[in-house]
mmCIF file of C-alpha atoms in Angstrom:
data_model
loop_
_atom_site.group_PDB
_atom_site.id
_atom_site.type_symbol
_atom_site.label_atom_id
_atom_site.label_comp_id
_atom_site.label_asym_id
_atom_site.label_seq_id
_atom_site.Cartn_x
_atom_site.Cartn_y
_atom_site.Cartn_z
ATOM 1 C CA UNK A 1 0.021 -0.030 -0.105
ATOM 2 C CA UNK A 2 1.041 3.467 -0.411
ATOM 3 C CA UNK A 3 2.546 5.723 2.297
ATOM 4 C CA UNK A 4 0.586 9.235 2.273
ATOM 5 C CA UNK A 5 -2.376 10.165 3.547
ATOM 6 C CA UNK A 6 -5.442 9.134 2.809
ATOM 7 C CA UNK A 7 -6.720 12.044 0.469
ATOM 8 C CA UNK A 8 -4.196 10.800 -2.028
ATOM 9 C CA UNK A 9 -5.693 7.213 -2.494
ATOM 10 C CA UNK A 10 -7.594 8.623 -5.789
ATOM 11 C CA UNK A 11 -5.006 10.848 -7.151
ATOM 12 C CA UNK A 12 -2.985 7.744 -7.111
ATOM 13 C CA UNK A 13 -5.808 6.057 -8.917
ATOM 14 C CA UNK A 14 -6.141 8.136 -11.537
ATOM 15 C CA UNK A 15 -2.247 8.273 -11.749
ATOM 16 C CA UNK A 16 -2.501 4.724 -12.451
ATOM 17 C CA UNK A 17 -5.591 5.587 -14.883
ATOM 18 C CA UNK A 18 -3.493 7.706 -16.548
ATOM 19 C CA UNK A 19 -0.610 5.568 -17.276
ATOM 20 C CA UNK A 20 -2.675 2.535 -18.444
ATOM 21 C CA UNK A 21 -2.698 -1.270 -17.575
ATOM 22 C CA UNK A 22 -0.129 -3.960 -17.125
ATOM 23 C CA UNK A 23 -0.279 -6.134 -19.849
ATOM 24 C CA UNK A 24 3.250 -6.307 -21.556
ATOM 25 C CA UNK A 25 5.997 -7.807 -18.939
ATOM 26 C CA UNK A 26 9.003 -5.981 -18.007
ATOM 27 C CA UNK A 27 10.663 -3.477 -20.390
ATOM 28 C CA UNK A 28 13.977 -4.734 -19.315
ATOM 29 C CA UNK A 29 13.111 -7.993 -20.358
ATOM 30 C CA UNK A 30 11.923 -6.893 -23.309
ATOM 31 C CA UNK A 31 15.142 -4.981 -24.523
ATOM 32 C CA UNK A 32 17.002 -8.128 -23.887
ATOM 33 C CA UNK A 33 14.866 -10.105 -26.353
ATOM 34 C CA UNK A 34 15.561 -7.890 -29.331
ATOM 35 C CA UNK A 35 17.925 -8.369 -31.822
ATOM 36 C CA UNK A 36 19.175 -4.623 -31.734
ATOM 37 C CA UNK A 37 18.741 -1.729 -29.478
ATOM 38 C CA UNK A 38 19.669 1.769 -31.245
ATOM 39 C CA UNK A 39 20.411 4.653 -28.932
ATOM 40 C CA UNK A 40 17.437 6.976 -30.176
ATOM 41 C CA UNK A 41 15.152 3.470 -29.353
ATOM 42 C CA UNK A 42 16.909 4.068 -25.522
ATOM 43 C CA UNK A 43 16.293 7.709 -25.339
ATOM 44 C CA UNK A 44 12.706 6.932 -26.490
ATOM 45 C CA UNK A 45 12.113 4.855 -23.201
ATOM 46 C CA UNK A 46 13.455 7.135 -20.578
ATOM 47 C CA UNK A 47 11.392 9.910 -22.364
ATOM 48 C CA UNK A 48 7.910 7.858 -21.447
ATOM 49 C CA UNK A 49 9.968 7.304 -17.784
ATOM 50 C CA UNK A 50 10.835 10.975 -17.786
ATOM 51 C CA UNK A 51 7.356 11.698 -18.711
ATOM 52 C CA UNK A 52 6.148 9.640 -16.040
ATOM 53 C CA UNK A 53 7.881 10.870 -13.299
ATOM 54 C CA UNK A 54 7.226 14.029 -13.743
ATOM 55 C CA UNK A 55 3.703 13.377 -13.625
ATOM 56 C CA UNK A 56 3.953 12.514 -10.261
ATOM 57 C CA UNK A 57 6.162 15.329 -9.602
ATOM 58 C CA UNK A 58 3.979 17.770 -10.578
ATOM 59 C CA UNK A 59 2.009 16.234 -8.109
ATOM 60 C CA UNK A 60 4.806 16.461 -5.190
ATOM 61 C CA UNK A 61 4.927 12.521 -4.964
ATOM 62 C CA UNK A 62 7.919 10.716 -4.822
ATOM 63 C CA UNK A 63 7.980 6.798 -6.182
ATOM 64 C CA UNK A 64 11.444 6.052 -4.008
ATOM 65 C CA UNK A 65 11.593 2.978 -5.971
ATOM 66 C CA UNK A 66 12.267 3.176 -9.656
ATOM 67 C CA UNK A 67 14.214 0.496 -10.941
ATOM 68 C CA UNK A 68 13.810 -2.272 -14.177
ATOM 69 C CA UNK A 69 11.681 -4.824 -12.401
ATOM 70 C CA UNK A 70 9.202 -1.374 -11.879
ATOM 71 C CA UNK A 71 8.804 -0.420 -15.115
ATOM 72 C CA UNK A 72 6.562 -2.076 -17.484
ATOM 73 C CA UNK A 73 5.142 -2.371 -20.594
ATOM 74 C CA UNK A 74 1.366 -2.072 -22.195
ATOM 75 C CA UNK A 75 1.830 -4.141 -25.225
ATOM 76 C CA UNK A 76 5.072 -5.697 -26.292
ATOM 77 C CA UNK A 77 3.596 -6.896 -29.950
ATOM 78 C CA UNK A 78 4.357 -3.656 -31.433
ATOM 79 C CA UNK A 79 7.794 -2.233 -32.096
ATOM 80 C CA UNK A 80 7.380 0.899 -29.823
ATOM 81 C CA UNK A 81 5.348 0.135 -26.845
ATOM 82 C CA UNK A 82 4.779 2.440 -24.267
ATOM 83 C CA UNK A 83 5.918 1.694 -20.455
ATOM 84 C CA UNK A 84 4.150 2.583 -17.400
ATOM 85 C CA UNK A 85 5.499 2.762 -14.093
ATOM 86 C CA UNK A 86 4.357 0.563 -10.919
ATOM 87 C CA UNK A 87 4.899 -0.540 -7.012
ATOM 88 C CA UNK A 88 3.934 2.714 -4.979
ATOM 89 C CA UNK A 89 4.538 0.939 -2.022
ATOM 90 C CA UNK A 90 7.543 3.540 -1.406
ATOM 91 C CA UNK A 91 5.878 6.394 -2.425
ATOM 92 C CA UNK A 92 5.275 9.689 -0.529
ATOM 93 C CA UNK A 93 3.957 13.166 -0.544
ATOM 94 C CA UNK A 94 6.668 16.035 -0.198
ATOM 95 C CA UNK A 95 5.149 18.818 1.803
ATOM 96 C CA UNK A 96 6.555 22.151 1.902
ATOM 97 C CA UNK A 97 8.522 22.691 5.170
ATOM 98 C CA UNK A 98 7.531 19.046 6.303
ATOM 99 C CA UNK A 99 10.987 17.003 6.604
ATOM 100 C CA UNK A 100 10.973 13.718 5.737
ATOM 101 C CA UNK A 101 13.478 10.700 6.464
ATOM 102 C CA UNK A 102 13.712 7.471 5.949
ATOM 103 C CA UNK A 103 16.322 4.558 4.748
ATOM 104 C CA UNK A 104 14.360 2.403 1.939
ATOM 105 C CA UNK A 105 14.317 0.745 -1.506
ATOM 106 C CA UNK A 106 16.844 -1.204 -3.748
ATOM 107 C CA UNK A 107 20.770 -0.256 -2.676
ATOM 108 C CA UNK A 108 21.331 -0.241 -6.164
ATOM 109 C CA UNK A 109 18.742 3.149 -7.009
ATOM 110 C CA UNK A 110 19.274 4.185 -3.969
ATOM 111 C CA UNK A 111 20.218 8.042 -4.115
ATOM 112 C CA UNK A 112 22.957 8.827 -1.517
ATOM 113 C CA UNK A 113 20.579 10.951 0.586
ATOM 114 C CA UNK A 114 18.884 8.029 1.410
ATOM 115 C CA UNK A 115 21.732 5.902 2.350
ATOM 116 C CA UNK A 116 22.998 8.802 3.819
ATOM 117 C CA UNK A 117 19.734 9.596 5.825
ATOM 118 C CA UNK A 118 19.354 13.143 4.473
ATOM 119 C CA UNK A 119 15.849 14.514 4.369
ATOM 120 C CA UNK A 120 14.449 13.260 1.177
ATOM 121 C CA UNK A 121 12.753 15.152 -1.507
ATOM 122 C CA UNK A 122 11.771 14.547 -5.219
ATOM 123 C CA UNK A 123 15.207 14.503 -6.142
ATOM 124 C CA UNK A 124 15.957 11.074 -5.132
ATOM 125 C CA UNK A 125 13.717 9.392 -8.467
ATOM 126 C CA UNK A 126 16.263 11.473 -10.565
ATOM 127 C CA UNK A 127 19.357 9.759 -9.429
ATOM 128 C CA UNK A 128 17.432 6.865 -10.025
ATOM 129 C CA UNK A 129 16.792 7.603 -13.751
ATOM 130 C CA UNK A 130 19.834 8.061 -14.035
ATOM 131 C CA UNK A 131 21.284 4.609 -12.977
ATOM 132 C CA UNK A 132 18.686 3.099 -15.370
ATOM 133 C CA UNK A 133 19.720 5.156 -18.313
ATOM 134 C CA UNK A 134 23.362 4.024 -17.288
ATOM 135 C CA UNK A 135 22.244 0.425 -17.102
ATOM 136 C CA UNK A 136 20.133 0.905 -20.259
ATOM 137 C CA UNK A 137 23.253 2.243 -22.083
ATOM 138 C CA UNK A 138 25.632 -0.811 -21.000
ATOM 139 C CA UNK A 139 24.099 -3.095 -19.554
ATOM 140 C CA UNK A 140 26.191 -2.623 -16.803
ATOM 141 C CA UNK A 141 25.117 -1.268 -13.009
ATOM 142 C CA UNK A 142 27.454 1.901 -12.154
ATOM 143 C CA UNK A 143 27.324 1.611 -8.588
ATOM 144 C CA UNK A 144 26.953 -2.581 -8.010
ATOM 145 C CA UNK A 145 29.367 -3.703 -5.631
ATOM 146 C CA UNK A 146 30.141 -7.510 -4.176
ATOM 147 C CA UNK A 147 27.927 -6.929 -1.258
ATOM 148 C CA UNK A 148 25.449 -4.295 -0.170
ATOM 149 C CA UNK A 149 27.993 -2.185 2.091
ATOM 150 C CA UNK A 150 30.331 -2.149 -1.349
ATOM 151 C CA UNK A 151 27.441 -0.928 -3.350
ATOM 152 C CA UNK A 152 26.176 1.643 -1.249
ATOM 153 C CA UNK A 153 30.003 2.717 -0.597
ATOM 154 C CA UNK A 154 30.341 3.437 -4.341
ATOM 155 C CA UNK A 155 26.855 5.818 -4.098
ATOM 156 C CA UNK A 156 27.409 7.882 -0.912
ATOM 157 C CA UNK A 157 31.324 7.893 -2.588
ATOM 158 C CA UNK A 158 29.903 8.477 -6.122
ATOM 159 C CA UNK A 159 32.159 6.139 -7.506
ATOM 160 C CA UNK A 160 31.068 5.281 -11.215
ATOM 161 C CA UNK A 161 32.805 5.678 -14.489
ATOM 162 C CA UNK A 162 31.862 5.259 -18.121
ATOM 163 C CA UNK A 163 33.594 2.451 -19.032
ATOM 164 C CA UNK A 164 34.967 2.607 -22.638
ATOM 165 C CA UNK A 165 34.381 -1.111 -23.374
ATOM 166 C CA UNK A 166 30.818 -0.362 -22.621
ATOM 167 C CA UNK A 167 30.411 3.463 -23.924
ATOM 168 C CA UNK A 168 31.993 3.150 -26.398
ATOM 169 C CA UNK A 169 30.051 4.201 -29.118
ATOM 170 C CA UNK A 170 27.462 5.868 -26.452
ATOM 171 C CA UNK A 171 26.690 9.871 -27.684
ATOM 172 C CA UNK A 172 28.345 12.104 -25.057
ATOM 173 C CA UNK A 173 25.049 14.372 -24.429
ATOM 174 C CA UNK A 174 23.166 10.458 -23.223
ATOM 175 C CA UNK A 175 27.100 10.293 -20.980
ATOM 176 C CA UNK A 176 26.078 14.003 -20.094
ATOM 177 C CA UNK A 177 22.596 12.831 -19.012
ATOM 178 C CA UNK A 178 23.852 10.727 -17.180
ATOM 179 C CA UNK A 179 26.404 12.592 -15.572
ATOM 180 C CA UNK A 180 24.017 15.581 -14.600
ATOM 181 C CA UNK A 181 21.852 13.002 -13.106
ATOM 182 C CA UNK A 182 24.221 10.715 -11.170
ATOM 183 C CA UNK A 183 24.966 14.096 -8.789
ATOM 184 C CA UNK A 184 25.568 14.433 -4.900
ATOM 185 C CA UNK A 185 24.125 17.952 -4.485
ATOM 186 C CA UNK A 186 20.129 17.341 -4.851
ATOM 187 C CA UNK A 187 20.498 21.403 -5.623
ATOM 188 C CA UNK A 188 22.864 20.568 -8.460
ATOM 189 C CA UNK A 189 21.116 17.032 -10.024
ATOM 190 C CA UNK A 190 18.955 17.995 -12.882
ATOM 191 C CA UNK A 191 14.656 18.291 -11.640
ATOM 192 C CA UNK A 192 12.378 16.810 -13.434
ATOM 193 C CA UNK A 193 11.605 19.409 -16.086
ATOM 194 C CA UNK A 194 15.500 19.722 -16.714
ATOM 195 C CA UNK A 195 15.862 16.192 -18.158
ATOM 196 C CA UNK A 196 12.959 16.639 -20.168
ATOM 197 C CA UNK A 197 14.820 19.516 -21.746
ATOM 198 C CA UNK A 198 18.065 18.315 -21.934
ATOM 199 C CA UNK A 199 19.103 17.712 -25.781
ATOM 200 C CA UNK A 200 19.627 13.640 -25.393
ATOM 201 C CA UNK A 201 15.320 13.940 -24.646
ATOM 202 C CA UNK A 202 14.553 16.644 -26.945
ATOM 203 C CA UNK A 203 16.919 16.068 -29.819
ATOM 204 C CA UNK A 204 17.962 12.951 -32.314
ATOM 205 C CA UNK A 205 21.071 11.948 -34.141
ATOM 206 C CA UNK A 206 20.676 13.108 -37.258
ATOM 207 C CA UNK A 207 20.277 10.593 -40.104
ATOM 208 C CA UNK A 208 23.852 11.008 -42.189
ATOM 209 C CA UNK A 209 25.417 10.572 -38.654
ATOM 210 C CA UNK A 210 23.408 6.920 -38.105
ATOM 211 C CA UNK A 211 24.282 6.249 -41.917
ATOM 212 C CA UNK A 212 27.703 7.039 -41.073
ATOM 213 C CA UNK A 213 28.567 4.770 -38.362
ATOM 214 C CA UNK A 214 25.625 1.780 -39.531
ATOM 215 C CA UNK A 215 27.825 -0.864 -39.787
ATOM 216 C CA UNK A 216 29.348 -0.632 -36.570
ATOM 217 C CA UNK A 217 26.084 0.386 -35.065
ATOM 218 C CA UNK A 218 24.872 -3.007 -36.000
ATOM 219 C CA UNK A 219 27.785 -5.015 -33.899
ATOM 220 C CA UNK A 220 26.983 -2.728 -30.998
ATOM 221 C CA UNK A 221 23.593 -2.943 -31.023
ATOM 222 C CA UNK A 222 24.271 -6.920 -30.339
ATOM 223 C CA UNK A 223 26.304 -6.636 -27.874
ATOM 224 C CA UNK A 224 24.487 -4.000 -25.591
ATOM 225 C CA UNK A 225 21.322 -6.587 -26.240
ATOM 226 C CA UNK A 226 23.861 -9.257 -25.531
ATOM 227 C CA UNK A 227 25.240 -7.277 -22.120
ATOM 228 C CA UNK A 228 21.323 -5.781 -20.691
ATOM 229 C CA UNK A 229 19.964 -9.655 -21.642
ATOM 230 C CA UNK A 230 23.059 -10.727 -19.221
ATOM 231 C CA UNK A 231 22.633 -7.940 -16.817
ATOM 232 C CA UNK A 232 18.511 -8.431 -16.623
ATOM 233 C CA UNK A 233 19.294 -12.356 -15.853
ATOM 234 C CA UNK A 234 21.390 -11.764 -12.967
ATOM 235 C CA UNK A 235 18.906 -9.290 -11.732
ATOM 236 C CA UNK A 236 16.222 -12.319 -12.030
ATOM 237 C CA UNK A 237 18.750 -14.446 -10.256
ATOM 238 C CA UNK A 238 19.377 -12.488 -7.384
ATOM 239 C CA UNK A 239 16.220 -10.710 -6.671
ATOM 240 C CA UNK A 240 12.638 -12.431 -5.946
ATOM 241 C CA UNK A 241 10.166 -12.183 -8.947
ATOM 242 C CA UNK A 242 8.506 -8.774 -9.288
ATOM 243 C CA UNK A 243 4.878 -9.483 -9.475
ATOM 244 C CA UNK A 244 3.624 -6.013 -9.078
ATOM 245 C CA UNK A 245 2.285 -5.487 -11.932
ATOM 246 C CA UNK A 246 0.181 -9.295 -11.508
ATOM 247 C CA UNK A 247 -1.993 -7.905 -9.134
ATOM 248 C CA UNK A 248 -1.929 -4.374 -10.085
ATOM 249 C CA UNK A 249 -5.898 -4.719 -10.490
ATOM 250 C CA UNK A 250 -6.099 -5.825 -7.043
ATOM 251 C CA UNK A 251 -4.439 -3.193 -6.012
ATOM 252 C CA UNK A 252 -6.972 -0.821 -8.419
ATOM 253 C CA UNK A 253 -9.546 -2.838 -6.693
ATOM 254 C CA UNK A 254 -8.444 -1.805 -3.154
ATOM 255 C CA UNK A 255 -8.353 1.125 -3.766
ATOM 256 C CA UNK A 256 -11.754 1.676 -5.179
ATOM 257 C CA UNK A 257 -12.636 -0.268 -1.632
ATOM 258 C CA UNK A 258 -11.088 2.408 0.055
ATOM 259 C CA UNK A 259 -12.514 5.058 -2.047
ATOM 260 C CA UNK A 260 -15.814 3.703 -1.258
ATOM 261 C CA UNK A 261 -15.092 3.427 2.079
ATOM 262 C CA UNK A 262 -14.338 6.471 2.668
ATOM 263 C CA UNK A 263 -17.487 7.939 0.853
ATOM 264 C CA UNK A 264 -19.417 5.887 3.329
ATOM 265 C CA UNK A 265 -17.334 7.574 6.092
ATOM 266 C CA UNK A 266 -18.444 11.047 5.028
ATOM 267 C CA UNK A 267 -21.794 10.261 5.342
ATOM 268 C CA UNK A 268 -21.078 8.722 8.606
ATOM 269 C CA UNK A 269 -19.437 11.606 9.475
ATOM 270 C CA UNK A 270 -22.650 13.718 8.142
ATOM 271 C CA UNK A 271 -25.310 11.463 9.995
ATOM 272 C CA UNK A 272 -22.797 12.154 12.856
ATOM 273 C CA UNK A 273 -22.678 15.736 12.749
ATOM 274 C CA UNK A 274 -26.217 15.537 12.659
ATOM 275 C CA UNK A 275 -27.294 13.670 15.389
ATOM 276 C CA UNK A 276 -24.741 15.385 17.193
ATOM 277 C CA UNK A 277 -26.719 18.421 16.344
ATOM 278 C CA UNK A 278 -30.063 16.335 17.579
ATOM 279 C CA UNK A 279 -28.467 15.991 20.766
ATOM 280 C CA UNK A 280 -27.359 19.108 21.601
ATOM 281 C CA UNK A 281 -30.847 20.132 20.789
ATOM 282 C CA UNK A 282 -32.299 17.448 23.267
ATOM 283 C CA UNK A 283 -29.446 18.788 26.164
ATOM 284 C CA UNK A 284 -30.742 22.247 25.524
ATOM 285 C CA UNK A 285 -34.632 21.608 26.095
ATOM 286 C CA UNK A 286 -33.554 19.044 28.751
ATOM 287 C CA UNK A 287 -31.693 22.144 30.522
ATOM 288 C CA UNK A 288 -34.819 24.495 29.862
ATOM 289 C CA UNK A 289 -37.082 22.042 31.586
ATOM 290 C CA UNK A 290 -35.126 21.220 34.187
ATOM 291 C CA UNK A 291 -34.587 25.139 35.321
ATOM 292 C CA UNK A 292 -37.642 25.301 34.495
ATOM 293 C CA UNK A 293 -38.821 22.353 36.928
ATOM 294 C CA UNK A 294 -36.829 24.341 39.919
ATOM 295 C CA UNK A 295 -38.242 27.292 39.577
ATOM 296 C CA UNK A 296 -41.528 25.625 39.776
ATOM 297 C CA UNK A 297 -40.241 23.362 42.702
ATOM 298 C CA UNK A 298 -39.189 26.485 44.705
ATOM 299 C CA UNK A 299 -42.616 27.866 44.341
ATOM 300 C CA UNK A 300 -44.495 24.687 45.539
ATOM 301 C CA UNK A 301 -41.812 24.915 47.847
ATOM 302 C CA UNK A 302 -42.746 28.021 49.289
ATOM 303 C CA UNK A 303 -45.983 27.832 49.000
ATOM 304 C CA UNK A 304 -45.867 24.500 50.908
ATOM 305 C CA UNK A 305 -44.490 25.926 53.792
ATOM 306 C CA UNK A 306 -46.975 28.810 53.645
ATOM 307 C CA UNK A 307 -49.493 26.363 53.855
ATOM 308 C CA UNK A 308 -48.342 24.461 56.586
ATOM 309 C CA UNK A 309 -47.552 27.968 58.618
ATOM 310 C CA UNK A 310 -50.830 28.913 57.946
ATOM 311 C CA UNK A 311 -52.210 25.344 59.022
ATOM 312 C CA UNK A 312 -50.476 25.515 62.473
ATOM 313 C CA UNK A 313 -51.636 29.088 62.752
ATOM 314 C CA UNK A 314 -55.427 27.826 62.050
ATOM 315 C CA UNK A 315 -54.620 24.719 64.522
ATOM 316 C CA UNK A 316 -53.214 27.189 67.126
ATOM 317 C CA UNK A 317 -56.764 28.952 66.803
ATOM 318 C CA UNK A 318 -58.670 26.497 66.886
ATOM 319 C CA UNK A 319 -56.741 24.754 70.172
ATOM 320 C CA UNK A 320 -57.715 28.538 71.422
ATOM 321 C CA UNK A 321 -60.942 27.928 70.194
ATOM 322 C CA UNK A 322 -61.973 24.391 72.093
ATOM 323 C CA UNK A 323 -60.436 26.224 75.539
ATOM 324 C CA UNK A 324 -62.046 29.082 74.997
ATOM 325 C CA UNK A 325 -65.222 27.073 74.019
ATOM 326 C CA UNK A 326 -64.623 24.784 77.536
ATOM 327 C CA UNK A 327 -64.208 27.534 79.811
ATOM 328 C CA UNK A 328 -67.533 28.838 78.349
ATOM 329 C CA UNK A 329 -69.290 25.574 78.725
ATOM 330 C CA UNK A 330 -67.124 25.435 82.281
ATOM 331 C CA UNK A 331 -68.846 29.003 83.254
ATOM 332 C CA UNK A 332 -72.859 28.159 81.662
ATOM 333 C CA UNK A 333 -72.943 25.318 84.017
ATOM 334 C CA UNK A 334 -71.695 27.414 87.377
ATOM 335 C CA UNK A 335 -74.242 29.838 85.973
ATOM 336 C CA UNK A 336 -76.843 27.283 85.334
ATOM 337 C CA UNK A 337 -75.951 26.287 88.691
ATOM 338 C CA UNK A 338 -76.469 28.940 90.408
ATOM 339 C CA UNK A 339 -79.809 30.259 88.368
ATOM 340 C CA UNK A 340 -81.293 26.873 89.476
ATOM 341 C CA UNK A 341 -80.204 28.297 93.191
ATOM 342 C CA UNK A 342 -81.605 31.488 92.892
ATOM 343 C CA UNK A 343 -84.579 29.815 90.842
ATOM 344 C CA UNK A 344 -85.278 27.660 94.082
ATOM 345 C CA UNK A 345 -84.607 30.698 95.895
ATOM 346 C CA UNK A 346 -86.906 32.585 94.747
ATOM 347 C CA UNK A 347 -89.718 29.854 94.583
ATOM 348 C CA UNK A 348 -89.597 29.027 98.388
ATOM 349 C CA UNK A 349 -89.555 33.129 99.045
ATOM 350 C CA UNK A 350 -92.622 33.250 96.528
ATOM 351 C CA UNK A 351 -94.253 30.632 98.658
ATOM 352 C CA UNK A 352 -93.048 32.049 101.834
ATOM 353 C CA UNK A 353 -94.281 35.301 100.807
ATOM 354 C CA UNK A 354 -97.278 34.498 99.622
ATOM 355 C CA UNK A 355 -98.522 32.839 102.682
ATOM 356 C CA UNK A 356 -97.746 35.247 104.502
ATOM 357 C CA UNK A 357 -99.554 37.780 103.055
ATOM 358 C CA UNK A 358 -102.706 35.209 102.620
ATOM 359 C CA UNK A 359 -102.160 35.715 106.387
ATOM 360 C CA UNK A 360 -101.783 39.075 106.679
ATOM 361 C CA UNK A 361 -104.796 39.056 104.057
ATOM 362 C CA UNK A 362 -106.745 37.200 106.616
ATOM 363 C CA UNK A 363 -105.823 39.270 109.820
ATOM 364 C CA UNK A 364 -106.960 42.326 107.423
ATOM 365 C CA UNK A 365 -109.910 41.123 107.601
ATOM 366 C CA UNK A 366 -110.133 40.333 110.561
ATOM 367 C CA UNK A 367 -109.604 43.618 111.548
ATOM 368 C CA UNK A 368 -112.070 45.084 109.369
ATOM 369 C CA UNK A 369 -114.247 42.594 110.386
ATOM 370 C CA UNK A 370 -113.783 43.656 114.083
ATOM 371 C CA UNK A 371 -113.564 47.571 113.686
ATOM 372 C CA UNK A 372 -116.447 48.004 116.018
ATOM 373 C CA UNK A 373 -115.038 46.195 118.747
ATOM 374 C CA UNK A 374 -111.795 48.648 119.639
ATOM 375 C CA UNK A 375 -111.783 52.625 119.247
ATOM 376 C CA UNK A 376 -113.311 53.416 116.252
ATOM 377 C CA UNK A 377 -111.077 52.950 112.665
ATOM 378 C CA UNK A 378 -108.311 54.383 114.264
ATOM 379 C CA UNK A 379 -106.742 51.394 115.658
ATOM 380 C CA UNK A 380 -107.101 49.821 112.508
ATOM 381 C CA UNK A 381 -105.526 52.332 109.672
ATOM 382 C CA UNK A 382 -102.313 52.596 112.336
ATOM 383 C CA UNK A 383 -102.123 48.930 112.447
ATOM 384 C CA UNK A 384 -102.303 48.285 108.532
ATOM 385 C CA UNK A 385 -100.201 51.459 107.820
ATOM 386 C CA UNK A 386 -97.323 49.649 110.278
ATOM 387 C CA UNK A 387 -97.945 46.522 108.372
ATOM 388 C CA UNK A 388 -97.718 48.063 105.591
ATOM 389 C CA UNK A 389 -94.045 49.803 106.058
ATOM 390 C CA UNK A 390 -92.504 46.500 108.049
ATOM 391 C CA UNK A 391 -93.746 44.801 105.181
ATOM 392 C CA UNK A 392 -92.043 46.975 102.350
ATOM 393 C CA UNK A 393 -88.029 47.002 104.434
ATOM 394 C CA UNK A 394 -88.978 42.923 104.061
ATOM 395 C CA UNK A 395 -89.822 42.771 101.163
ATOM 396 C CA UNK A 396 -87.323 45.745 99.796
ATOM 397 C CA UNK A 397 -84.225 43.504 100.958
ATOM 398 C CA UNK A 398 -85.269 40.218 99.143
ATOM 399 C CA UNK A 399 -87.488 40.399 96.264
ATOM 400 C CA UNK A 400 -87.347 42.416 93.147
ATOM 401 C CA UNK A 401 -89.170 45.682 92.339
ATOM 402 C CA UNK A 402 -92.132 44.158 90.316
ATOM 403 C CA UNK A 403 -92.456 42.122 93.502
ATOM 404 C CA UNK A 404 -93.160 44.823 95.928
ATOM 405 C CA UNK A 405 -94.807 46.799 93.256
ATOM 406 C CA UNK A 406 -97.325 44.039 93.037
ATOM 407 C CA UNK A 407 -97.845 43.731 96.269
ATOM 408 C CA UNK A 408 -97.892 47.097 97.374
ATOM 409 C CA UNK A 409 -100.622 47.144 94.934
ATOM 410 C CA UNK A 410 -102.553 44.351 96.351
ATOM 411 C CA UNK A 411 -102.136 46.226 99.967
ATOM 412 C CA UNK A 412 -103.445 49.131 98.819
ATOM 413 C CA UNK A 413 -106.174 47.516 97.072
ATOM 414 C CA UNK A 414 -107.163 45.894 99.975
ATOM 415 C CA UNK A 415 -106.638 48.714 102.600
ATOM 416 C CA UNK A 416 -108.993 50.376 100.049
#
């Protein structure tokens, strides 16, 4: 899988579509099977490699694993097939201001900055193109040593040369192209745009030069393809087979699945945001209701407290009222007793008075009947007057005014 941010997956999938699908095998296998190879043909293939890398570099993406095994043919049945870059397993997006370091790649093709664990950039791919061009034109590897350590030492020292045995018939423009790519200082190394503008890429040898060296070129081509075949066989025997192109369609399917998963994730994210808004709205409503209920609860508590106070007040008044009623009832009982006693005394005295009056009346009647036996009416009058005065005094001390008035009237009437 590619080691860059998720949003770059679709961009890499577009790159894969742009470069096409794989069906023709590796470029070097194809060239090794050819009977002859001209520098012009090599230039055309290198130009295609540059165009593919330019597509990546324009998007700030470095491949970091450019090598013959990762350069495939679209269709090897045509004379000049188109090529495609594969295996983006080490690809990385280069961001301005962000330092990126790593140690990876195939030792034979890695740039010095990778070996030295220095900040990496797009220039690392240009070094690999220089190595590929060197091998394509000579059939030999510029830095390959007896072991990995020797190979890496040759790379850091930029220890290579154009062996006359391999480059005797190679143009100076081709050598200049390689020299300007195999530069340790990344600032002085050709960029992808500069490489595309290099004269070896933009111009071809004239037909006159081809005719002039035609015979010799045939032998050279045979030698170059033979060496290239030897290099390819040696490379395949020392390295595990590259089956990346076989699995490319699987990679494309994985990218599609990732894109689909990303869309689903976006939908889930939108649903989550919507749900979050609903939850926040519910929380807001709950908080408002909670505040309202708290206020209502406080009001109810206050009213309940007031009702309790009023209830206690009523209970106190009720107790006082019961006490007053008891007191009144007690007073009424006492008054009833006194009233009954007075009534009894009144009845008794009335009875006695009635008897006394009856006795007096009898006496008065007796006095009236015997007036002749005494000294005329003087005695009866004096007696009656004295008796009235005595009874009046008695009645004034014992009876009511109404009774006295009644008695007085009766006595007066009797006297008359």
